[in-house]
């Protein structure tokens, strides 16, 4: 403990220090955003106080008009942003301004390249915030007094944005926070009324809180030039620079695209524009307004289970909480936005929200709204949708498992690579696939593999290529899981082509079928011989017609766990159920014909092991005994010629 009046010097947390450095060095091309960030924080502080005041009216005391003030002093080159919001205690100052609480920050910072241009893109994913003050200032002071505490209980925080800061006890007449920036020598022209006004107007017009600036009077004489005594004594007059009407309460036709974009940046702390948005007022049994945004880019912590997510919740225009996750399912966690309800009680808590039936109805309506917005985007702008997909597609794929009721709607939004996509991109939807299906085709065929390359060369594709039937190629870690929850789409069943016996339904040719039956009979003996060699490692050895070029492949049963899931479970240290594959051989392949004639048992065994090894590699990229496989292969190769 230090005595309260003493200034205490503290070091920034390592991550905070790195972020500060990054901020100062990568955002030089967009310096003015510091005002947006500081005003945004001030507005949040007012929101928080208004919320606290719902249960403790004394907090507002005689200062109930919440507002933000922007002052400047061009002689001393300072700008200050003051609010009469919630304020901070000394402990809060230290933890809010000296550390970064977001989990995953360290890993995020490690991913930076040192390339300023690239890193400045990444910082947007992280969110900019308070430290942006140091883009233009070489010293920042924060004087703050928590609502409900006395004038002598304030705290002064100061830093030059290097490795340390000081905190000391201070006095402050009013509640709230004043952030004062001592501008860098070459940023001094920010301390200019005209310039500040235009920036503030742009960044604050969508906020519900008034942002005040001193009334300017361009005609007034300069210091000392015949100024009269009374003018000098007069307190400055302030006026609101912004419209101060919460953006979502305005009607859609009154809000410009730029305003929507700015508001997005305020609520998301994102540096970039959103991809799209949907603003709706719902009237009837439930009354609420929602404004949902699709971000332009995935945040750095999209895959962190504990990351904040959800919408900003307001009740009758009073801010209630950030990150209200009850209003959207987990697979839509990338959505940002605001929901303002007239049906929820003002003194609601997260626990109450979970049980409120009104919240349930809003959640399902908002989910539909979000899915519709994505469907519309997909229709309207394929390229943009592709960008969306590249950023968030994997998250959306969690949908069918989480939200069974909407699985058809979600399935319509999925994108895949197929054997007919020209480039290696997930750019085909299920509707595109269905439109190209062959007249007799009844099922949607797909294949799960490690990579697109592995998929394209998978032996299971051979018969489909020969017959010109399109197959969806799935290579994301989540795909097998996804397909476990999608049985059909538009009345068409999904069929994993590596499972069960080949069944092409009406696509099968009757003459071919007869021939096949004959060859199956002829090779029954061979199948038995092979089974003897492979023993318990395989389920059945059977003759297949799915191959045209390869001699053999592995197939698993309809409901067995596939290679991808097995790998994921193995990697996470879980017990993996044993799956015995069927070993399938191609009766028309010369190697199979040769094996059938092979009299030398040792040679026969080597050939079986080599074919089984190859089939395992094509299936999962793995061998049980790679050394043994190579030894046999070399032995056989030595006998060539
Ligand atoms: P973010 O706003 O994304 O949380 P910031 O770096 O901008 O990150 O701010 C860190 C924290 O400091 C805020 O979450 C808030 O708790 C606190 N803070 C910043 N500015 C103010 C302010 N004007 N009044 C009260 N608290 C503030």
mmCIF file of N, CA and C in Angstrom, residues 139-203:
data_model
loop_
_atom_site.group_PDB
_atom_site.id
_atom_site.type_symbol
_atom_site.label_atom_id
_atom_site.label_comp_id
_atom_site.label_asym_id
_atom_site.label_seq_id
_atom_site.Cartn_x
_atom_site.Cartn_y
_atom_site.Cartn_z
ATOM 1 N N UNK A 139 1.786 13.100 -23.969
ATOM 2 C CA UNK A 139 1.473 12.842 -22.572
ATOM 3 C C UNK A 139 -0.051 12.895 -22.411
ATOM 4 N N UNK A 140 -0.575 11.969 -21.641
ATOM 5 C CA UNK A 140 -2.019 11.926 -21.424
ATOM 6 C C UNK A 140 -2.287 11.934 -19.927
ATOM 7 N N UNK A 141 -3.245 12.756 -19.534
ATOM 8 C CA UNK A 141 -3.649 12.785 -18.120
ATOM 9 C C UNK A 141 -5.116 12.395 -18.027
ATOM 10 N N UNK A 142 -5.423 11.549 -17.068
ATOM 11 C CA UNK A 142 -6.808 11.177 -16.834
ATOM 12 C C UNK A 142 -7.143 11.548 -15.397
ATOM 13 N N UNK A 143 -8.042 12.493 -15.228
ATOM 14 C CA UNK A 143 -8.480 12.879 -13.890
ATOM 15 C C UNK A 143 -9.898 12.339 -13.743
ATOM 16 N N UNK A 144 -10.114 11.513 -12.742
ATOM 17 C CA UNK A 144 -11.411 10.856 -12.689
ATOM 18 C C UNK A 144 -11.924 10.708 -11.267
ATOM 19 N N UNK A 145 -13.234 10.847 -11.141
ATOM 20 C CA UNK A 145 -13.861 10.686 -9.836
ATOM 21 C C UNK A 145 -15.089 9.803 -10.007
ATOM 22 N N UNK A 146 -15.084 8.703 -9.295
ATOM 23 C CA UNK A 146 -16.154 7.727 -9.406
ATOM 24 C C UNK A 146 -17.471 8.298 -8.871
ATOM 25 N N UNK A 147 -18.558 8.016 -9.539
ATOM 26 C CA UNK A 147 -19.873 8.462 -9.062
ATOM 27 C C UNK A 147 -20.107 7.912 -7.662
ATOM 28 N N UNK A 148 -20.584 8.753 -6.762
ATOM 29 C CA UNK A 148 -20.851 8.302 -5.404
ATOM 30 C C UNK A 148 -19.697 8.555 -4.444
ATOM 31 N N UNK A 149 -18.555 9.029 -4.964
ATOM 32 C CA UNK A 149 -17.445 9.348 -4.059
ATOM 33 C C UNK A 149 -17.296 10.870 -3.960
ATOM 34 N N UNK A 150 -16.510 11.313 -2.986
ATOM 35 C CA UNK A 150 -16.390 12.745 -2.731
ATOM 36 C C UNK A 150 -15.305 13.419 -3.553
ATOM 37 N N UNK A 151 -15.299 14.779 -3.548
ATOM 38 C CA UNK A 151 -14.367 15.564 -4.359
ATOM 39 C C UNK A 151 -12.893 15.295 -4.040
ATOM 40 N N UNK A 152 -12.600 14.793 -2.843
ATOM 41 C CA UNK A 152 -11.185 14.553 -2.526
ATOM 42 C C UNK A 152 -10.777 13.114 -2.834
ATOM 43 N N UNK A 153 -11.705 12.371 -3.353
ATOM 44 C CA UNK A 153 -11.406 10.952 -3.606
ATOM 45 C C UNK A 153 -11.102 10.659 -5.074
ATOM 46 N N UNK A 154 -10.715 11.694 -5.794
ATOM 47 C CA UNK A 154 -10.440 11.501 -7.223
ATOM 48 C C UNK A 154 -9.041 10.919 -7.436
ATOM 49 N N UNK A 155 -8.777 10.522 -8.687
ATOM 50 C CA UNK A 155 -7.477 9.933 -9.029
ATOM 51 C C UNK A 155 -6.942 10.596 -10.287
ATOM 52 N N UNK A 156 -5.644 10.837 -10.272
ATOM 53 C CA UNK A 156 -5.005 11.393 -11.467
ATOM 54 C C UNK A 156 -4.021 10.359 -12.011
ATOM 55 N N UNK A 157 -4.214 10.020 -13.259
ATOM 56 C CA UNK A 157 -3.343 9.044 -13.962
ATOM 57 C C UNK A 157 -2.588 9.813 -15.011
ATOM 58 N N UNK A 158 -1.300 9.562 -15.129
ATOM 59 C CA UNK A 158 -0.521 10.270 -16.155
ATOM 60 C C UNK A 158 0.429 9.304 -16.820
ATOM 61 N N UNK A 159 0.601 9.482 -18.119
ATOM 62 C CA UNK A 159 1.599 8.637 -18.791
ATOM 63 C C UNK A 159 2.106 9.309 -20.042
ATOM 64 N N UNK A 160 3.347 9.002 -20.365
ATOM 65 C CA UNK A 160 3.910 9.474 -21.629
ATOM 66 C C UNK A 160 3.809 8.371 -22.685
ATOM 67 N N UNK A 161 3.075 7.312 -22.344
ATOM 68 C CA UNK A 161 2.840 6.254 -23.331
ATOM 69 C C UNK A 161 4.053 5.395 -23.581
ATOM 70 N N UNK A 162 5.012 5.427 -22.648
ATOM 71 C CA UNK A 162 6.168 4.550 -22.838
ATOM 72 C C UNK A 162 5.944 3.297 -22.008
ATOM 73 N N UNK A 163 6.804 3.048 -21.021
ATOM 74 C CA UNK A 163 6.578 1.788 -20.324
ATOM 75 C C UNK A 163 5.864 1.955 -18.992
ATOM 76 N N UNK A 164 5.719 3.218 -18.543
ATOM 77 C CA UNK A 164 5.106 3.351 -17.223
ATOM 78 C C UNK A 164 4.101 4.498 -17.137
ATOM 79 N N UNK A 165 3.402 4.517 -16.026
ATOM 80 C CA UNK A 165 2.445 5.582 -15.759
ATOM 81 C C UNK A 165 2.469 5.864 -14.263
ATOM 82 N N UNK A 166 1.915 7.007 -13.874
ATOM 83 C CA UNK A 166 1.809 7.287 -12.439
ATOM 84 C C UNK A 166 0.335 7.430 -12.071
ATOM 85 N N UNK A 167 0.022 7.101 -10.834
ATOM 86 C CA UNK A 167 -1.322 7.369 -10.309
ATOM 87 C C UNK A 167 -1.167 8.071 -8.981
ATOM 88 N N UNK A 168 -1.998 9.038 -8.739
ATOM 89 C CA UNK A 168 -1.947 9.725 -7.447
ATOM 90 C C UNK A 168 -3.338 10.192 -7.058
ATOM 91 N N UNK A 169 -3.506 10.423 -5.788
ATOM 92 C CA UNK A 169 -4.780 10.939 -5.306
ATOM 93 C C UNK A 169 -4.921 12.380 -5.780
ATOM 94 N N UNK A 170 -6.150 12.780 -6.039
ATOM 95 C CA UNK A 170 -6.340 14.131 -6.562
ATOM 96 C C UNK A 170 -7.705 14.651 -6.133
ATOM 97 N N UNK A 171 -7.968 15.902 -6.468
ATOM 98 C CA UNK A 171 -9.285 16.469 -6.178
ATOM 99 C C UNK A 171 -9.989 16.765 -7.484
ATOM 100 N N UNK A 172 -11.289 16.592 -7.457
ATOM 101 C CA UNK A 172 -12.063 16.905 -8.658
ATOM 102 C C UNK A 172 -13.445 17.332 -8.190
ATOM 103 N N UNK A 173 -13.891 18.497 -8.646
ATOM 104 C CA UNK A 173 -15.144 19.050 -8.155
ATOM 105 C C UNK A 173 -16.353 18.215 -8.579
ATOM 106 N N UNK A 174 -16.323 17.699 -9.812
ATOM 107 C CA UNK A 174 -17.497 16.968 -10.305
ATOM 108 C C UNK A 174 -17.174 15.509 -10.562
ATOM 109 N N UNK A 175 -18.222 14.749 -10.564
ATOM 110 C CA UNK A 175 -18.147 13.336 -10.907
ATOM 111 C C UNK A 175 -17.698 13.166 -12.363
ATOM 112 N N UNK A 176 -17.066 12.028 -12.664
ATOM 113 C CA UNK A 176 -16.762 11.726 -14.065
ATOM 114 C C UNK A 176 -15.283 11.805 -14.379
ATOM 115 N N UNK A 177 -15.003 11.851 -15.685
ATOM 116 C CA UNK A 177 -13.616 11.706 -16.132
ATOM 117 C C UNK A 177 -13.247 12.800 -17.125
ATOM 118 N N UNK A 178 -12.044 13.344 -16.947
ATOM 119 C CA UNK A 178 -11.504 14.256 -17.949
ATOM 120 C C UNK A 178 -10.193 13.684 -18.465
ATOM 121 N N UNK A 179 -10.137 13.484 -19.769
ATOM 122 C CA UNK A 179 -8.901 12.985 -20.385
ATOM 123 C C UNK A 179 -8.259 14.170 -21.084
ATOM 124 N N UNK A 180 -7.030 14.509 -20.681
ATOM 125 C CA UNK A 180 -6.363 15.643 -21.306
ATOM 126 C C UNK A 180 -5.176 15.167 -22.123
ATOM 127 N N UNK A 181 -5.143 15.588 -23.371
ATOM 128 C CA UNK A 181 -4.051 15.190 -24.255
ATOM 129 C C UNK A 181 -3.099 16.355 -24.434
ATOM 130 N N UNK A 182 -1.827 16.131 -24.163
ATOM 131 C CA UNK A 182 -0.799 17.122 -24.497
ATOM 132 C C UNK A 182 -0.287 16.724 -25.862
ATOM 133 N N UNK A 183 -0.669 17.515 -26.845
ATOM 134 C CA UNK A 183 -0.403 17.100 -28.228
ATOM 135 C C UNK A 183 1.081 17.106 -28.563
ATOM 136 N N UNK A 184 1.453 16.165 -29.398
ATOM 137 C CA UNK A 184 2.824 16.135 -29.901
ATOM 138 C C UNK A 184 3.057 17.411 -30.701
ATOM 139 N N UNK A 185 4.304 17.804 -30.785
ATOM 140 C CA UNK A 185 4.666 19.033 -31.481
ATOM 141 C C UNK A 185 4.005 19.109 -32.862
ATOM 142 N N UNK A 186 4.122 18.039 -33.632
ATOM 143 C CA UNK A 186 3.607 18.119 -35.007
ATOM 144 C C UNK A 186 2.128 17.736 -35.132
ATOM 145 N N UNK A 187 1.455 17.560 -34.009
ATOM 146 C CA UNK A 187 0.006 17.314 -34.075
ATOM 147 C C UNK A 187 -0.755 18.498 -33.469
ATOM 148 N N UNK A 188 -0.040 19.593 -33.238
ATOM 149 C CA UNK A 188 -0.637 20.729 -32.539
ATOM 150 C C UNK A 188 -1.865 21.275 -33.258
ATOM 151 N N UNK A 189 -1.944 21.127 -34.553
ATOM 152 C CA UNK A 189 -3.092 21.724 -35.250
ATOM 153 C C UNK A 189 -4.415 20.984 -35.024
ATOM 154 N N UNK A 190 -4.381 19.916 -34.231
ATOM 155 C CA UNK A 190 -5.665 19.339 -33.813
ATOM 156 C C UNK A 190 -6.375 20.263 -32.824
ATOM 157 N N UNK A 191 -5.593 21.101 -32.118
ATOM 158 C CA UNK A 191 -6.186 22.001 -31.127
ATOM 159 C C UNK A 191 -6.756 23.225 -31.839
ATOM 160 N N UNK A 192 -7.679 22.951 -32.708
ATOM 161 C CA UNK A 192 -8.259 24.013 -33.511
ATOM 162 C C UNK A 192 -9.769 23.811 -33.533
ATOM 163 N N UNK A 193 -10.504 24.847 -33.145
ATOM 164 C CA UNK A 193 -11.938 24.714 -32.960
ATOM 165 C C UNK A 193 -12.666 24.206 -34.186
ATOM 166 N N UNK A 194 -12.295 24.751 -35.310
ATOM 167 C CA UNK A 194 -13.001 24.406 -36.536
ATOM 168 C C UNK A 194 -12.789 22.933 -36.897
ATOM 169 N N UNK A 195 -11.536 22.539 -36.814
ATOM 170 C CA UNK A 195 -11.188 21.155 -37.148
ATOM 171 C C UNK A 195 -11.845 20.179 -36.166
ATOM 172 N N UNK A 196 -11.724 20.499 -34.857
ATOM 173 C CA UNK A 196 -12.304 19.614 -33.851
ATOM 174 C C UNK A 196 -13.802 19.440 -34.038
ATOM 175 N N UNK A 197 -14.463 20.562 -34.281
ATOM 176 C CA UNK A 197 -15.909 20.512 -34.468
ATOM 177 C C UNK A 197 -16.310 19.540 -35.570
ATOM 178 N N UNK A 198 -15.591 19.641 -36.677
ATOM 179 C CA UNK A 198 -16.012 18.801 -37.801
ATOM 180 C C UNK A 198 -15.739 17.326 -37.497
ATOM 181 N N UNK A 199 -14.641 17.056 -36.792
ATOM 182 C CA UNK A 199 -14.366 15.652 -36.440
ATOM 183 C C UNK A 199 -15.408 15.148 -35.439
ATOM 184 N N UNK A 200 -15.664 15.978 -34.422
ATOM 185 C CA UNK A 200 -16.615 15.566 -33.387
ATOM 186 C C UNK A 200 -17.978 15.315 -34.009
ATOM 187 N N UNK A 201 -18.371 16.187 -34.897
ATOM 188 C CA UNK A 201 -19.686 16.039 -35.511
ATOM 189 C C UNK A 201 -19.769 14.705 -36.244
ATOM 190 N N UNK A 202 -18.733 14.421 -36.984
ATOM 191 C CA UNK A 202 -18.734 13.171 -37.749
ATOM 192 C C UNK A 202 -18.803 11.955 -36.832
ATOM 193 N N UNK A 203 -18.008 12.004 -35.757
ATOM 194 C CA UNK A 203 -17.923 10.818 -34.910
ATOM 195 C C UNK A 203 -18.992 10.723 -33.830
#
